[in-house]
Short mmCIF file of C-alpha atoms in Angstrom, two decimals:
data_model
loop_
_atom_site.label_atom_id
_atom_site.label_comp_id
_atom_site.label_asym_id
_atom_site.label_seq_id
_atom_site.Cartn_x
_atom_site.Cartn_y
_atom_site.Cartn_z
CA MET A 42 -13.70 -9.79 37.08
CA ALA A 43 -16.17 -12.64 37.41
CA GLY A 44 -13.50 -15.13 36.39
CA TYR A 45 -11.01 -13.61 38.81
CA LEU A 46 -13.45 -13.73 41.73
CA ARG A 47 -14.48 -17.33 41.02
CA ALA A 48 -10.83 -18.38 40.70
CA THR A 49 -9.67 -16.60 43.85
CA ALA A 50 -12.59 -16.37 46.26
CA PHE A 51 -14.21 -19.71 45.36
CA ARG A 52 -10.99 -21.43 44.22
CA GLU A 53 -12.53 -22.72 41.02
CA HIS A 54 -10.34 -23.76 38.10
CA ARG A 55 -11.81 -21.23 35.69
CA LEU A 56 -10.44 -21.32 32.18
CA ARG A 57 -8.90 -18.00 31.15
CA PHE A 58 -6.94 -18.42 27.90
CA SER A 59 -7.10 -20.62 24.81
CA ASP A 60 -4.44 -21.02 22.12
CA ILE A 61 -6.35 -21.78 18.92
CA ALA A 62 -4.50 -23.04 15.85
CA VAL A 63 -6.53 -22.40 12.71
CA ASP A 64 -4.16 -24.14 10.25
CA TYR A 65 -0.58 -25.40 10.02
CA ALA A 66 0.24 -23.93 6.62
CA CYS A 67 3.04 -21.38 6.85
CA ASN A 68 5.03 -19.03 4.64
CA LEU A 69 8.27 -19.58 6.60
CA SER A 70 10.30 -22.64 7.61
CA CYS A 71 11.71 -21.71 10.99
CA THR A 72 14.54 -23.55 12.70
CA HIS A 73 12.50 -24.36 15.81
CA CYS A 74 9.03 -24.95 14.31
CA SER A 75 6.80 -27.11 16.49
CA ALA A 76 3.64 -26.63 14.41
CA LEU A 77 4.55 -28.37 11.15
CA PRO A 78 4.60 -31.90 12.68
CA MET A 79 0.98 -31.30 13.71
CA ARG A 80 -0.11 -30.92 10.10
CA SER A 81 -2.19 -33.74 8.61
CA GLU A 82 -3.48 -34.25 5.10
CA ASP A 83 -6.07 -36.73 6.36
CA LYS A 84 -7.88 -34.65 8.98
CA PRO A 85 -10.35 -31.89 8.00
CA LEU A 86 -9.76 -28.44 9.46
CA LEU A 87 -12.38 -27.12 11.85
CA ALA A 88 -14.94 -25.01 10.00
CA VAL A 89 -16.52 -21.73 11.12
CA GLU A 90 -19.64 -23.55 12.34
CA ASP A 91 -17.42 -25.82 14.48
CA TYR A 92 -15.77 -22.77 16.01
CA ARG A 93 -19.13 -21.23 16.91
CA ARG A 94 -20.05 -24.27 18.99
CA ILE A 95 -16.56 -24.57 20.49
CA ALA A 96 -16.48 -20.87 21.40
CA THR A 97 -19.69 -21.27 23.41
CA ASP A 98 -18.21 -24.29 25.18
CA LEU A 99 -14.95 -22.47 26.00
CA ARG A 100 -16.77 -19.43 27.34
CA ARG A 101 -18.93 -21.69 29.49
CA GLU A 102 -15.72 -22.87 31.16
CA GLY A 103 -14.69 -19.25 31.77
CA CYS A 104 -12.40 -18.45 28.84
CA VAL A 105 -12.10 -14.73 28.10
CA LEU A 106 -8.97 -14.52 25.92
CA PHE A 107 -8.63 -16.29 22.57
CA HIS A 108 -5.20 -16.34 20.90
CA PHE A 109 -5.21 -17.44 17.24
CA THR A 110 -2.08 -19.15 15.94
CA GLY A 111 -0.87 -21.51 13.21
CA GLY A 112 1.29 -22.14 11.23
CA GLU A 113 0.63 -18.65 10.01
CA PRO A 114 -3.01 -17.78 10.81
CA LEU A 115 -3.17 -14.93 8.28
CA LEU A 116 -2.97 -17.51 5.48
CA ARG A 117 -6.46 -18.72 6.37
CA LYS A 118 -8.83 -16.64 4.24
CA ASP A 119 -11.83 -17.05 6.55
CA LEU A 120 -9.90 -16.00 9.67
CA GLU A 121 -12.14 -12.96 10.17
CA ASP A 122 -15.22 -15.20 10.16
CA ILE A 123 -13.59 -17.49 12.72
CA ILE A 124 -12.76 -14.52 14.94
CA GLN A 125 -16.36 -13.31 14.82
CA ALA A 126 -17.50 -16.75 15.99
CA PHE A 127 -15.81 -15.97 19.33
CA ASP A 128 -17.97 -12.91 20.07
CA PRO A 129 -15.19 -10.26 20.08
CA ALA A 130 -17.46 -7.75 21.81
CA SER A 131 -17.26 -9.80 25.02
CA SER A 132 -13.83 -11.43 24.54
CA CYS A 133 -10.22 -10.40 24.13
CA ILE A 134 -8.89 -11.50 20.74
CA SER A 135 -5.20 -11.77 19.83
CA ILE A 136 -3.30 -12.99 16.78
CA GLN A 137 0.16 -14.59 16.68
CA SER A 138 1.88 -13.93 13.34
CA ASN A 139 5.28 -13.89 11.69
CA GLY A 140 4.17 -10.67 10.00
CA MET A 141 4.95 -11.72 6.42
CA ALA A 142 1.32 -11.45 5.26
CA ALA A 143 0.34 -8.55 7.51
CA THR A 144 -0.51 -5.93 4.91
CA PRO A 145 -2.22 -2.72 6.09
CA ARG A 146 -5.39 -3.84 4.31
CA ARG A 147 -5.45 -7.23 6.10
CA LEU A 148 -4.66 -5.64 9.45
CA ARG A 149 -7.54 -3.21 8.97
CA SER A 150 -9.82 -6.15 8.19
CA LEU A 151 -8.67 -7.99 11.31
CA ARG A 152 -9.21 -4.95 13.51
CA ARG A 153 -12.72 -4.49 12.12
CA SER A 154 -13.48 -8.17 12.76
CA GLY A 155 -12.69 -7.68 16.46
CA VAL A 156 -8.95 -8.30 16.95
CA ASP A 157 -7.48 -6.43 19.94
CA ILE A 158 -3.84 -7.59 20.03
CA PHE A 159 -1.39 -8.35 17.23
CA CYS A 160 1.68 -10.26 18.35
CA VAL A 161 4.66 -10.76 16.03
CA SER A 162 7.46 -13.29 16.37
CA LEU A 163 10.90 -11.70 16.64
CA ASP A 164 13.84 -13.71 17.94
CA SER A 165 16.76 -11.29 17.82
CA GLY A 166 17.46 -7.59 17.71
CA MET A 167 19.99 -8.30 14.95
CA ALA A 168 18.45 -8.61 11.49
CA GLU A 169 20.82 -11.25 10.13
CA GLU A 170 20.43 -13.45 13.21
CA HIS A 171 16.64 -13.30 13.09
CA ASP A 172 16.57 -13.95 9.34
CA THR A 173 18.82 -16.99 9.75
CA PHE A 174 16.67 -18.38 12.56
CA ARG A 175 13.54 -17.90 10.47
CA ARG A 176 15.29 -19.07 7.27
CA SER A 177 13.99 -16.04 5.42
CA PRO A 178 16.22 -13.14 4.26
CA GLY A 179 14.57 -9.80 4.93
CA SER A 180 12.05 -11.19 7.43
CA PHE A 181 13.38 -8.99 10.26
CA GLN A 182 12.49 -5.77 8.45
CA LYS A 183 9.15 -7.17 7.26
CA THR A 184 8.25 -8.15 10.84
CA LEU A 185 9.09 -4.69 12.15
CA ALA A 186 7.04 -3.14 9.36
CA ALA A 187 4.09 -5.37 10.29
CA LEU A 188 4.40 -4.33 13.91
CA GLN A 189 4.29 -0.66 12.98
CA ALA A 190 1.41 -1.18 10.54
CA ALA A 191 -0.59 -2.95 13.26
CA ARG A 192 0.08 -0.08 15.64
CA ASP A 193 -1.02 2.41 12.97
CA GLU A 194 -4.30 0.49 12.69
CA GLY A 195 -4.92 1.00 16.41
CA LEU A 196 -4.11 -2.55 17.51
CA ILE A 197 -2.21 -3.33 20.70
CA VAL A 198 1.10 -4.83 19.58
CA SER A 199 3.57 -7.15 21.27
CA VAL A 200 6.55 -9.34 20.44
CA SER A 201 7.18 -12.98 21.25
CA ALA A 202 10.72 -14.36 21.30
CA CYS A 203 12.12 -17.87 21.51
CA VAL A 204 14.66 -18.07 24.36
CA SER A 205 17.05 -21.02 24.41
CA HIS A 206 20.25 -22.00 26.18
CA GLN A 207 22.15 -20.87 23.10
CA ASN A 208 20.70 -17.34 22.78
CA LEU A 209 19.94 -16.40 26.38
CA HIS A 210 23.24 -14.57 26.86
CA SER A 211 23.57 -13.41 23.25
CA GLU A 212 23.98 -9.92 21.88
CA GLY A 213 20.93 -10.56 19.71
CA LEU A 214 18.63 -11.08 22.69
CA ARG A 215 20.09 -8.09 24.52
CA ARG A 216 19.40 -5.91 21.49
CA LEU A 217 15.88 -7.33 21.22
CA LEU A 218 15.14 -6.35 24.82
CA ASP A 219 16.43 -2.85 24.11
CA LEU A 220 14.45 -2.62 20.87
CA THR A 221 11.15 -3.69 22.42
CA ALA A 222 11.68 -1.31 25.34
CA GLU A 223 12.36 1.51 22.89
CA LEU A 224 9.23 0.66 20.90
CA GLY A 225 7.18 0.48 24.09
CA VAL A 226 5.86 -3.05 23.47
CA THR A 227 5.80 -6.14 25.67
CA CYS A 228 8.19 -9.00 24.92
CA GLN A 229 6.83 -12.46 25.66
CA PHE A 230 9.46 -15.16 26.31
CA ASN A 231 8.73 -18.54 24.70
CA LEU A 232 11.17 -20.95 26.32
CA ALA A 233 12.82 -23.53 24.05
CA VAL A 234 11.27 -27.01 24.04
CA PRO A 235 12.77 -30.16 22.42
CA ILE A 236 9.85 -30.93 20.09
CA GLY A 237 9.05 -30.28 16.44
CA HIS A 238 12.19 -29.46 14.47
CA TRP A 239 14.04 -29.55 17.79
CA LYS A 240 12.71 -32.98 18.69
CA ALA A 241 15.02 -34.73 21.20
CA ASN A 242 17.42 -31.77 21.11
CA THR A 243 17.55 -31.23 24.86
CA GLU A 244 20.61 -29.00 24.45
CA VAL A 245 18.30 -26.08 23.61
CA MET A 246 16.61 -26.30 27.01
CA LEU A 247 17.49 -23.84 29.73
CA THR A 248 19.76 -25.04 32.50
CA THR A 249 19.02 -24.27 36.15
CA ASP A 250 21.37 -21.30 35.95
CA ASP A 251 19.65 -20.18 32.74
CA GLN A 252 16.27 -20.29 34.46
CA GLU A 253 17.55 -18.02 37.21
CA GLN A 254 18.89 -15.66 34.55
CA VAL A 255 15.49 -15.52 32.85
CA ARG A 256 13.87 -14.53 36.16
CA ALA A 257 16.54 -11.84 36.57
CA LEU A 258 15.76 -10.50 33.10
CA LEU A 259 12.07 -10.33 34.00
CA ARG A 260 12.87 -8.34 37.14
CA ASN A 261 15.17 -5.95 35.30
CA HIS A 262 12.98 -5.52 32.21
CA PRO A 263 9.39 -4.85 33.30
CA HIS A 264 8.13 -5.01 29.71
CA CYS A 265 9.13 -8.70 29.44
CA ARG A 266 6.66 -11.49 30.22
CA LEU A 267 6.60 -15.22 30.98
CA ASP A 268 3.40 -17.30 30.99
CA LEU A 269 3.94 -18.46 34.58
CA TYR A 270 2.98 -14.98 35.79
CA HIS A 271 -0.19 -14.50 33.71
CA ASN A 272 -2.60 -16.52 35.86
CA TRP A 273 -5.68 -15.35 37.75
CA SER A 274 -3.64 -15.15 40.95
CA LYS A 275 -1.21 -18.04 41.51
CA VAL A 276 2.27 -18.20 39.97
CA GLY A 277 3.11 -21.35 38.03
CA CYS A 278 2.13 -23.45 35.05
CA GLY A 279 -1.58 -22.80 34.50
CA THR A 280 -2.09 -25.39 31.80
CA ILE A 281 -5.51 -27.14 31.90
CA LYS A 282 -6.49 -25.16 35.00
CA GLU A 283 -6.49 -21.81 33.17
CA LYS A 284 -5.30 -22.42 29.63
CA LEU A 285 -5.31 -25.01 26.89
CA TYR A 286 -4.43 -25.46 23.23
CA LEU A 287 -6.91 -26.35 20.49
CA SER A 288 -5.45 -27.88 17.35
CA ALA A 289 -6.71 -26.98 13.89
CA TYR A 290 -8.48 -30.38 13.87
CA GLY A 291 -10.21 -30.08 17.25
CA ASP A 292 -7.70 -31.91 19.48
CA VAL A 293 -7.21 -30.43 22.96
CA LEU A 294 -3.62 -30.32 24.25
CA PRO A 295 -2.37 -28.85 27.53
CA CYS A 296 -0.27 -26.37 25.56
CA PRO A 297 1.33 -26.14 22.08
CA PHE A 298 4.50 -27.76 23.44
CA ILE A 299 3.02 -30.86 25.12
CA PRO A 300 1.90 -32.95 22.10
CA VAL A 301 -0.58 -35.18 23.95
CA ALA A 302 -4.30 -34.91 23.14
CA PHE A 303 -6.85 -35.44 25.91
CA GLY A 304 -9.85 -35.44 23.60
CA ASN A 305 -11.33 -33.82 20.52
CA LEU A 306 -14.04 -31.15 20.62
CA ARG A 307 -15.77 -32.60 17.57
CA ASP A 308 -17.18 -35.29 19.85
CA SER A 309 -16.38 -34.18 23.41
CA THR A 310 -16.71 -31.13 25.64
CA VAL A 311 -14.14 -28.81 27.19
CA ALA A 312 -15.31 -29.86 30.68
CA ALA A 313 -14.84 -33.57 29.90
CA VAL A 314 -11.40 -33.01 28.41
CA ARG A 315 -10.22 -30.95 31.37
CA LYS A 316 -11.53 -33.55 33.83
CA LEU A 317 -9.51 -36.25 32.08
CA ALA A 318 -6.38 -34.09 31.93
CA MET A 319 -6.62 -33.44 35.66
CA GLU A 320 -5.65 -37.08 36.15
CA VAL A 321 -2.09 -35.97 35.39
CA PRO A 322 -0.58 -34.85 38.74
CA GLN A 323 1.38 -31.98 37.21
CA PHE A 324 -1.82 -30.47 35.79
CA ARG A 325 -3.80 -30.47 39.05
CA ASP A 326 -1.99 -27.58 40.63
CA TYR A 327 0.29 -24.75 39.56
CA TRP A 328 3.68 -26.34 38.82
CA PRO A 329 6.40 -23.83 39.82
CA SER A 330 8.20 -23.95 36.46
CA CYS A 331 7.30 -24.40 32.80
CA LEU A 332 6.63 -28.14 32.48
CA ALA A 333 7.45 -28.31 28.78
CA ALA A 334 10.63 -26.22 28.88
CA GLU A 335 12.07 -26.33 32.40
CA ASP A 336 11.30 -29.79 33.78
CA PRO A 337 13.64 -32.39 32.20
CA GLU A 338 11.91 -35.34 33.88
CA PHE A 339 8.50 -34.32 32.60
CA THR A 340 9.96 -33.68 29.15
CA ALA A 341 11.46 -37.18 29.17
CA GLN A 342 8.11 -38.65 30.20
CA VAL A 343 6.33 -36.90 27.33
CA ALA A 344 9.02 -38.03 24.87
CA ARG A 345 8.76 -41.67 25.98
CA TYR A 346 4.98 -41.56 25.81
CA CYS A 347 4.84 -39.98 22.35
CA ALA A 348 7.48 -42.36 20.97
CA ALA A 349 4.94 -45.19 21.17
CA GLU A 350 2.63 -43.45 18.67
CA PRO A 351 3.57 -42.48 15.12
CA THR A 352 1.05 -39.63 14.98
CA THR A 353 1.20 -36.14 16.49
CA PRO A 354 -0.42 -35.52 18.87
CA ALA A 355 -0.39 -38.78 20.79
CA ARG A 356 -3.69 -39.83 22.36
CA PHE A 357 -3.79 -39.84 26.16
CA ASP A 358 -4.12 -43.16 27.93
CA PRO A 359 -3.73 -43.11 31.75
CA THR A 360 -2.08 -46.53 31.98
CA ARG A 361 0.52 -45.81 29.29
CA TRP A 362 1.13 -42.35 30.78
CA ARG A 363 1.90 -43.81 34.21
CA ALA A 364 4.20 -46.39 32.63
CA ALA A 365 6.11 -43.65 30.80
CA GLY A 366 6.45 -41.75 34.05
CA GLU A 367 7.71 -44.78 35.98
CA ALA A 368 10.32 -45.36 33.28
CA THR A 369 11.69 -41.85 33.87
CA GLY A 370 11.23 -41.81 37.62
CA ASP A 371 8.49 -39.18 37.35
CA ALA A 372 5.17 -41.02 37.77
#
């Protein structure tokens, strides 16, 4: 409530949500993976003591919801210790998982450590289609079993689904919407972005007509969600203003799908990083669409900028960023 009042009545840019990657190791090799290119053998992972300091910094900026991701976060053996560093008693804690390692025993351990929400990735209501997309036979049934096991442990459960131009009108997505409605769980749409294994594959992006269809699906299926509608009050892209992404090495990105780092919390603060990121015009206010997935000009600017650096994420430089924007007509 305090965050809501400060964001609405006083019009402050209060942070609300943080995506926190704890590692990039994974037990699947999904068609669309955007996490694997972030993995580095040279950088040390953040340790529990790092997370304690970072958690304090994030809460100081207003963050109340911490969403742990990977790779596959359940592969990190000290995940429960990391979760406890974020003071679960006064925070909302969620986990994003493919479900493959979600045994009842581990789910019980996560719940006892303070996890509130367990979100599984499910991309089709048809087993064979999901298994092919995830490149893992039998993963559909294992994911559903994990969802049920999490529910049995008393966790709030939800589903996240990748929505692309290719599957938007598919039978698989239609069945997934029916399945999640039947199960009584929310279905979060993750819109396709041409990065990671889909790098430069702009054909997966939604067209203008597709975007209108997604909004129609949201209206007709109240259990479905899109990030643009999760903000304190305004509709639009809340990146930097309300949400950010922390890499497993401490880099701060606007979101998991904009691979540009505005600083590292090993030697900077959340406030300093957000101030720098606000130099980007699209991050100053609530952009009406998803910048990473629905704005081709912005996507082209990011691609041109990142092409100049061999590492992921690319380091932000205002001069180079403006040059990349001018080259795409989107300064």
